Coordinates of C-alpha atoms in Angstrom, one line a residue:
M974 CA 46.3 16.9 -24.1
P975 CA 45.5 20.3 -22.4
S976 CA 42.3 20.8 -24.6
R977 CA 40.8 17.6 -23.1
T978 CA 41.4 18.5 -19.4
P979 CA 38.0 20.1 -18.7
A980 CA 36.1 17.2 -20.3
R981 CA 38.2 14.7 -18.3
V982 CA 37.6 16.6 -15.0
L983 CA 33.9 16.7 -15.7
L984 CA 33.9 13.0 -16.4
L985 CA 35.8 12.2 -13.2
A986 CA 33.4 14.5 -11.2
L987 CA 30.4 12.7 -12.7
F988 CA 31.9 9.3 -11.9
A989 CA 32.5 10.4 -8.3
L990 CA 29.0 11.6 -8.0
V991 CA 27.6 8.3 -9.3
A992 CA 29.9 6.3 -7.1
A993 CA 28.9 8.3 -4.0
R994 CA 25.2 7.6 -4.8
V995 CA 25.8 3.9 -5.2
V996 CA 27.7 3.8 -1.8
S997 CA 24.9 5.5 -0.1
R998 CA 22.4 3.0 -1.5
P999 CA 23.1 -0.4 0.0
L1000 CA 21.4 -3.1 -2.1
V1001 CA 20.2 -6.4 -0.8
H1002 CA 22.1 -9.6 -1.0
A1003 CA 20.1 -12.3 -2.7
Q1004 CA 20.0 -15.7 -1.0
A1005 CA 18.2 -19.0 -1.0
P1006 CA 16.3 -20.0 2.1
A1007 CA 18.8 -21.2 4.7
A1008 CA 18.4 -23.6 7.6
G1009 CA 16.3 -21.9 10.3
T1010 CA 14.5 -19.7 7.8
T1011 CA 10.8 -19.1 7.9
E1012 CA 9.1 -20.9 5.1
F1013 CA 5.8 -20.4 3.3
V1014 CA 3.5 -22.8 1.5
A1015 CA 1.5 -21.3 -1.3
H1016 CA -2.2 -22.0 -1.7
E1017 CA -4.0 -20.7 -4.8
I1018 CA -7.4 -19.6 -3.6
G1019 CA -8.8 -17.8 -6.7
T1020 CA -8.1 -17.6 -10.5
G1021 CA -9.5 -15.6 -13.4
L1022 CA -9.3 -12.4 -11.4
R1023 CA -8.8 -10.1 -14.3
G1024 CA -7.0 -6.9 -13.3
G1025 CA -6.3 -8.3 -9.7
Y1026 CA -5.5 -5.2 -7.7
Q1027 CA -6.2 -5.3 -3.9
V1028 CA -6.8 -7.7 -1.0
V1029 CA -8.5 -6.8 2.2
I1030 CA -8.7 -9.2 5.2
A1031 CA -11.7 -9.0 7.5
D1032 CA -14.2 -11.3 9.3
L1033 CA -17.3 -10.9 7.1
N1034 CA -19.6 -13.5 8.7
K1035 CA -18.8 -13.0 12.4
D1036 CA -17.3 -16.5 12.9
G1037 CA -14.0 -15.3 14.3
K1038 CA -12.1 -16.3 11.2
P1039 CA -10.5 -13.7 8.8
D1040 CA -12.0 -13.8 5.3
I1041 CA -10.5 -12.3 2.1
I1042 CA -12.0 -9.6 -0.1
A1043 CA -10.5 -9.9 -3.6
L1044 CA -10.8 -6.7 -5.7
A1045 CA -10.2 -7.1 -9.4
S1046 CA -10.5 -4.0 -11.7
G1047 CA -11.4 -6.1 -14.7
L1048 CA -14.4 -7.9 -13.1
P1049 CA -18.0 -6.6 -12.9
E1050 CA -18.3 -7.9 -9.3
L1051 CA -16.6 -7.7 -6.0
L1052 CA -15.7 -11.1 -4.5
W1053 CA -14.9 -12.5 -1.1
Y1054 CA -13.6 -15.9 0.0
E1055 CA -14.8 -17.5 3.2
N1056 CA -12.3 -19.0 5.6
P1057 CA -11.5 -21.9 6.1
G1058 CA -12.7 -23.5 2.9
W1059 CA -12.3 -20.4 0.7
Q1060 CA -15.8 -20.6 -0.8
K1061 CA -16.4 -17.8 -3.2
H1062 CA -19.2 -15.3 -2.6
V1063 CA -20.3 -12.1 -4.4
L1064 CA -20.3 -8.8 -2.4
A1065 CA -21.5 -6.6 -5.2
T1066 CA -22.6 -6.9 -8.8
G1067 CA -22.9 -4.3 -11.5
V1068 CA -19.7 -2.6 -10.5
S1069 CA -17.0 -1.5 -12.9
Q1070 CA -13.4 -0.4 -12.8
L1071 CA -13.1 -1.2 -9.1
I1072 CA -9.9 0.3 -7.6
N1073 CA -10.0 0.2 -3.8
A1074 CA -11.9 -1.0 -0.7
S1075 CA -11.6 -0.5 3.1
V1076 CA -13.6 -2.0 6.0
Y1077 CA -15.0 -0.7 9.3
D1078 CA -17.9 -1.7 11.5
I1079 CA -19.9 1.5 11.4
D1080 CA -23.0 0.3 13.2
G1081 CA -21.2 -2.0 15.8
D1082 CA -23.0 -5.2 14.8
G1083 CA -19.7 -7.2 14.5
I1084 CA -19.7 -7.2 10.7
P1085 CA -17.9 -4.4 8.9
E1086 CA -19.3 -2.1 6.3
I1087 CA -17.2 -1.8 3.2
A1088 CA -16.2 1.4 1.5
V1089 CA -15.5 1.0 -2.2
A1090 CA -14.2 3.1 -5.0
Q1091 CA -15.1 2.3 -8.6
G1092 CA -15.4 3.9 -12.0
F1093 CA -11.6 4.5 -12.0
T1094 CA -9.5 5.6 -14.9
T1095 CA -6.3 7.6 -14.9
S1096 CA -8.0 10.5 -16.7
T1097 CA -10.2 13.0 -14.9
K1098 CA -12.2 13.4 -18.1
T1099 CA -13.3 9.7 -18.1
S1100 CA -13.1 8.6 -14.5
K1101 CA -16.4 8.6 -12.6
G1102 CA -14.7 8.2 -9.3
Q1103 CA -17.7 6.8 -7.4
V1104 CA -17.3 6.2 -3.7
G1105 CA -19.9 4.1 -1.9
I1106 CA -20.7 2.0 1.2
L1107 CA -21.6 -1.7 1.0
T1108 CA -23.9 -3.0 3.9
H1109 CA -24.8 -6.6 4.5
G1110 CA -28.3 -8.0 4.8
A1111 CA -29.5 -11.0 6.8
D1112 CA -27.5 -13.4 4.6
V1113 CA -23.9 -12.1 4.3
T1114 CA -23.2 -14.5 1.5
A1115 CA -25.8 -12.7 -0.7
P1116 CA -24.9 -9.5 -2.5
W1117 CA -24.7 -6.5 -0.2
T1118 CA -26.5 -3.2 -0.6
Y1119 CA -24.6 -0.3 -2.2
K1120 CA -25.1 3.4 -1.4
E1121 CA -23.1 6.0 -3.2
I1122 CA -21.7 8.8 -0.9
D1123 CA -19.6 10.9 -3.4
A1124 CA -18.0 11.1 -6.8
V1125 CA -14.6 12.5 -7.4
P1126 CA -12.7 11.8 -10.7
T1127 CA -9.8 9.3 -10.2
A1128 CA -10.9 8.4 -6.6
H1129 CA -8.2 5.9 -5.9
R1130 CA -7.4 5.1 -2.3
L1131 CA -9.7 4.5 0.7
R1132 CA -8.8 4.0 4.3
W1133 CA -10.8 4.1 7.6
I1134 CA -8.9 5.9 10.3
D1135 CA -9.4 6.8 14.0
G1136 CA -8.0 10.3 13.6
D1137 CA -9.1 11.7 16.9
G1138 CA -8.8 8.7 19.2
S1139 CA -12.6 8.5 19.7
G1140 CA -12.8 5.0 18.4
R1141 CA -15.2 6.2 15.7
K1142 CA -13.4 6.0 12.4
M1143 CA -13.6 8.4 9.5
L1144 CA -13.1 7.5 5.9
V1145 CA -10.2 9.1 4.0
M1146 CA -10.1 9.2 0.2
A1147 CA -7.3 10.2 -2.1
P1148 CA -7.8 10.8 -5.8
L1149 CA -4.8 9.7 -7.9
I1150 CA -4.5 13.1 -9.6
G1151 CA -6.1 16.6 -9.6
M1152 CA -8.4 18.0 -12.1
D1153 CA -6.9 19.0 -15.5
S1154 CA -3.8 16.9 -14.8
A1155 CA -2.0 15.4 -17.8
A1156 CA 0.7 12.8 -18.1
P1157 CA 3.5 12.5 -17.5
D1158 CA 3.9 15.5 -15.0
Y1159 CA 0.4 15.6 -13.5
K1160 CA 1.5 18.9 -12.1
T1161 CA -1.7 20.4 -10.9
P1162 CA -3.2 20.7 -7.4
V1163 CA -4.6 17.5 -5.8
S1164 CA -6.5 17.2 -2.6
I1165 CA -7.1 14.4 0.0
Y1166 CA -10.6 14.2 1.5
F1167 CA -12.4 12.6 4.5
Y1168 CA -16.0 11.7 5.4
R1169 CA -17.7 11.2 8.8
A1170 CA -20.7 8.9 9.3
P1171 CA -23.7 9.2 9.2
D1172 CA -23.8 12.1 6.7
F1173 CA -20.6 11.4 4.8
K1174 CA -20.2 15.0 3.8
R1175 CA -17.0 15.6 1.9
E1176 CA -14.3 17.4 4.0
T1177 CA -10.7 18.2 3.2
V1178 CA -7.6 16.7 4.7
T1179 CA -5.3 18.8 2.6
D1180 CA -5.5 20.9 -0.6
T1181 CA -1.9 22.0 -0.7
F1182 CA -0.5 19.1 -2.7
T1183 CA 0.6 19.0 -6.3
G1184 CA 1.0 16.1 -8.7
L1185 CA 0.1 12.4 -8.0
I1186 CA -0.9 10.7 -4.8
H1187 CA -0.6 6.9 -4.8
G1188 CA -0.6 5.6 -1.2
I1189 CA -2.3 6.5 2.1
E1190 CA -2.0 4.5 5.3
P1191 CA -3.3 5.0 8.8
M1192 CA -0.8 4.3 11.6
A1193 CA -0.1 4.8 15.3
W1194 CA 2.3 7.6 15.9
E1195 CA 3.9 9.3 18.9
G1196 CA 2.0 12.3 20.2
V1197 CA -1.1 11.4 18.2
T1198 CA -4.3 10.4 20.0
G1199 CA -5.7 7.7 17.7
Q1200 CA -4.0 7.4 14.4
A1201 CA -2.0 9.6 12.0
L1202 CA -2.3 9.3 8.2
M1203 CA 0.8 8.8 6.0
S1204 CA 0.6 9.7 2.4
A1205 CA 2.9 9.0 -0.5
G1206 CA 3.1 10.7 -3.9
F1207 CA 5.3 12.8 -6.2
M1208 CA 5.9 15.3 -3.4
G1209 CA 7.2 12.6 -1.1
I1210 CA 6.0 11.2 2.2
Y1211 CA 3.8 13.3 4.6
L1212 CA 2.4 12.6 8.0
H1213 CA -1.1 14.1 8.6
R1214 CA -2.3 14.7 12.2
F1215 CA -5.9 15.4 13.1
A1216 CA -6.6 17.7 16.1
N1217 CA -9.1 20.4 17.0
G1218 CA -11.2 19.5 13.9
R1219 CA -8.5 20.0 11.3
W1220 CA -5.6 18.1 9.7
T1221 CA -2.0 19.3 9.7
P1222 CA 0.5 17.8 7.1
V1223 CA 4.2 17.6 7.9
E1224 CA 6.8 16.5 5.3
M1225 CA 8.8 13.5 6.4
T1226 CA 11.0 13.0 3.3
K1227 CA 10.9 14.0 -0.4
G1228 CA 11.4 10.4 -1.5
D1229 CA 13.3 9.5 -4.7
P1230 CA 15.6 12.5 -5.4
D1231 CA 15.3 12.2 -9.2
P1232 CA 13.6 15.0 -11.1
W1233 CA 9.8 15.2 -11.3
P1234 CA 7.9 13.1 -12.4
K1235 CA 10.3 10.4 -11.3
S1236 CA 10.5 11.9 -7.8
G1237 CA 8.7 11.0 -4.6
T1238 CA 7.1 7.8 -3.4
S1239 CA 4.5 5.3 -4.7
D1240 CA 3.5 3.0 -1.8
V1241 CA 4.4 3.2 1.9
A1242 CA 4.3 1.0 5.0
L1243 CA 5.6 1.5 8.6
G1244 CA 7.7 -1.2 10.2
K1245 CA 9.9 -1.7 13.3
L1246 CA 13.2 -3.3 14.1
G1247 CA 12.8 -3.8 17.8
A1248 CA 12.3 -0.3 19.2
Q1249 CA 13.5 1.4 16.0
K1250 CA 10.8 2.5 13.4
F1251 CA 11.4 2.4 9.7
I1252 CA 9.4 3.3 6.7
A1253 CA 9.3 0.9 3.7
T1254 CA 8.4 2.3 0.2
I1255 CA 8.2 1.5 -3.5
E1256 CA 9.9 4.3 -5.5
P1257 CA 9.3 6.1 -7.8
W1258 CA 5.7 5.7 -8.9
H1259 CA 5.2 2.1 -10.0
G1260 CA 9.0 2.0 -9.7
N1261 CA 11.9 -0.4 -9.6
E1262 CA 13.2 0.4 -6.1
V1263 CA 12.4 -1.0 -2.6
V1264 CA 13.5 1.7 -0.2
V1265 CA 13.9 1.8 3.6
Y1266 CA 14.0 5.0 5.6
T1267 CA 15.5 5.1 9.1
V1268 CA 15.6 7.9 11.7
N1269 CA 18.8 9.9 11.5
G1270 CA 18.5 12.7 14.1
S1271 CA 15.6 14.9 13.0
T1272 CA 15.6 13.5 9.4
W1273 CA 15.0 10.2 7.7
A1274 CA 17.9 8.5 5.9
R1275 CA 17.2 6.9 2.6
H1276 CA 18.5 3.4 1.8
V1277 CA 17.7 1.7 -1.5
I1278 CA 17.7 -2.0 -0.6
D1279 CA 16.7 -3.3 -4.0
D1280 CA 16.6 -1.6 -7.4
A1281 CA 15.8 -4.5 -9.6
I1282 CA 12.0 -4.9 -9.3
T1283 CA 9.6 -4.1 -12.2
D1284 CA 6.4 -2.2 -11.8
G1285 CA 6.5 -2.3 -8.0
H1286 CA 3.0 -2.0 -6.5
A1287 CA 2.8 -3.7 -3.1
I1288 CA 4.7 -3.1 0.1
V1289 CA 3.9 -4.7 3.4
T1290 CA 5.8 -5.0 6.7
L1291 CA 5.2 -8.0 8.9
D1292 CA 7.0 -10.0 11.6
V1293 CA 7.2 -13.4 10.0
D1294 CA 9.1 -15.1 12.9
A1295 CA 7.7 -13.3 15.9
D1296 CA 11.1 -11.9 16.9
G1297 CA 10.0 -8.3 17.3
R1298 CA 11.7 -7.3 14.0
D1299 CA 9.7 -6.7 10.8
E1300 CA 10.4 -8.1 7.4
V1301 CA 9.3 -6.4 4.2
I1302 CA 7.2 -7.9 1.4
A1303 CA 7.3 -6.3 -2.1
G1304 CA 5.2 -7.3 -5.1
Q1305 CA 6.0 -6.5 -8.7
R1306 CA 3.4 -6.6 -11.4
G1307 CA 5.9 -6.9 -14.2
G1308 CA 9.2 -8.5 -15.0
A1309 CA 9.7 -11.7 -13.1
R1310 CA 6.3 -11.4 -11.4
S1311 CA 7.8 -12.6 -8.2
L1312 CA 7.0 -11.9 -4.5
M1313 CA 10.1 -10.9 -2.6
L1314 CA 10.8 -11.0 1.2
Y1315 CA 13.5 -8.7 2.7
T1316 CA 15.1 -9.3 6.0
A1317 CA 17.3 -6.9 7.9
S1318 CA 20.7 -7.7 9.5
R1319 CA 20.9 -7.5 13.3
D1320 CA 22.3 -4.0 13.1
G1321 CA 19.8 -3.0 10.4
N1322 CA 22.5 -1.8 8.0
S1323 CA 21.9 -4.4 5.3
W1324 CA 19.1 -6.5 4.0
T1325 CA 18.9 -9.9 2.3
K1326 CA 16.1 -10.9 -0.1
R1327 CA 14.6 -14.1 -1.3
A1328 CA 11.6 -15.1 -3.3
V1329 CA 8.4 -16.2 -1.6
D1330 CA 6.9 -16.8 -5.0
D1331 CA 9.3 -17.0 -8.0
G1332 CA 7.3 -16.2 -11.1
G1333 CA 3.7 -17.0 -10.0
M1334 CA 2.5 -13.7 -8.6
A1335 CA 2.3 -10.3 -10.3
G1336 CA 1.6 -8.8 -7.0
A1337 CA -0.5 -5.6 -7.1
G1338 CA -1.8 -5.9 -3.6
C1339 CA -0.8 -7.8 -0.5
A1340 CA -1.9 -8.1 3.1
A1341 CA -0.6 -9.8 6.2
A1342 CA -2.7 -11.7 8.9
D1343 CA -2.9 -15.0 10.8
L1344 CA -5.5 -16.8 8.6
N1345 CA -5.5 -20.2 10.2
G1346 CA -5.1 -19.4 13.9
D1347 CA -1.6 -20.9 14.4
K1348 CA -0.1 -17.7 15.8
R1349 CA 2.0 -17.1 12.7
T1350 CA 1.5 -14.2 10.3
D1351 CA 0.6 -15.3 6.8
I1352 CA 0.6 -13.3 3.5
V1353 CA -2.2 -12.9 1.0
C1354 CA -1.6 -11.4 -2.5
I1355 CA -3.5 -10.8 -5.6
G1356 CA -1.9 -10.6 -9.1
T1357 CA -2.7 -8.4 -12.1
A1358 CA -1.1 -10.2 -15.0
T1359 CA -1.3 -13.5 -13.2
A1360 CA -5.0 -12.8 -12.3
N1361 CA -4.8 -15.0 -9.2
L1362 CA -5.2 -14.9 -5.4
K1363 CA -2.8 -16.8 -3.2
W1364 CA -2.5 -17.4 0.5
Y1365 CA 1.2 -17.9 1.6
E1366 CA 0.9 -20.0 4.7
N1367 CA 3.6 -19.3 7.2
V1368 CA 4.7 -22.8 8.4
G1369 CA 7.5 -21.6 10.6
K1370 CA 11.2 -22.1 10.5
K1371 CA 12.6 -25.1 8.7

């Protein structure tokens, strides 16, 4: 009927738009481990870690073996587990609402200092946002000494970075949101800060952002002496370069194209497929998508490789089989509470996924390192709802 023609045209146009979006977003193909696939053996190292949030891998006793720091927001202490027997020790007591940690050997004695952020809530009115440095004593298994260096409401992410190539790292801190922000838009200015030892005076990386910042990661980058900083938030992904005493941010991609506050990016990691770089992300904030960005001329092309995770919160790139091509690990705090591994095809145009842990890890934070010295890269994750810490030992191809 003529009166229905406009509605029908509109419907067809919307269908075409959705179809085009689906075609441009190649999802992964799920598969079970096949012959010749790298396998992992799970070892549960810790339990009862209420609010398990982040793992950091570092040698804390100068024995040449990487140990594990397990940060759990619901515990009044910061714990570490000693390699190889995974004995539990306490780094700090009397802490509350821990949210992040990062390690760097400031004094050059072979044992790192630990920057920590505590007193975290998602409200600037209730969050103390305390940032401090933990320093070891003669006995590294005894609680370390804490010294506060700053307090910024919703202090959320900490990373040490060699921004100028001097070898002396500075500490970068990103609050989750800016002052006077309110859910769900959080649409007020938010800054990223940095600190240089020994004074640890607060300085500014950028004060031009708006909304929410969830991830910061240091990384090597062409044309940068030292490391650049990649940030992820509602405004997308930015690369920050430090030169001549100041930081310069450059937009790389806007991230998820949906309207604010479902826009942008939550967590970010840099990977490589041979000589080709890619960026892996969780989108949107605490989102359902695992996304890979590849270079397309002067821009980054967006490929959603999975849209079925729940409350995504961990993204790590690692070369599990030492072939020069990185895989992607993604953790989800909700839903199936499974840890997923994504592998690219030879041409990089499609990805397959399989579960490394099917139902036993509500992965909030993961890290990759060779924990047992067998030249294979292992995975360590901590779970929020599962309140556990697991080492996924890479046992090679089976």
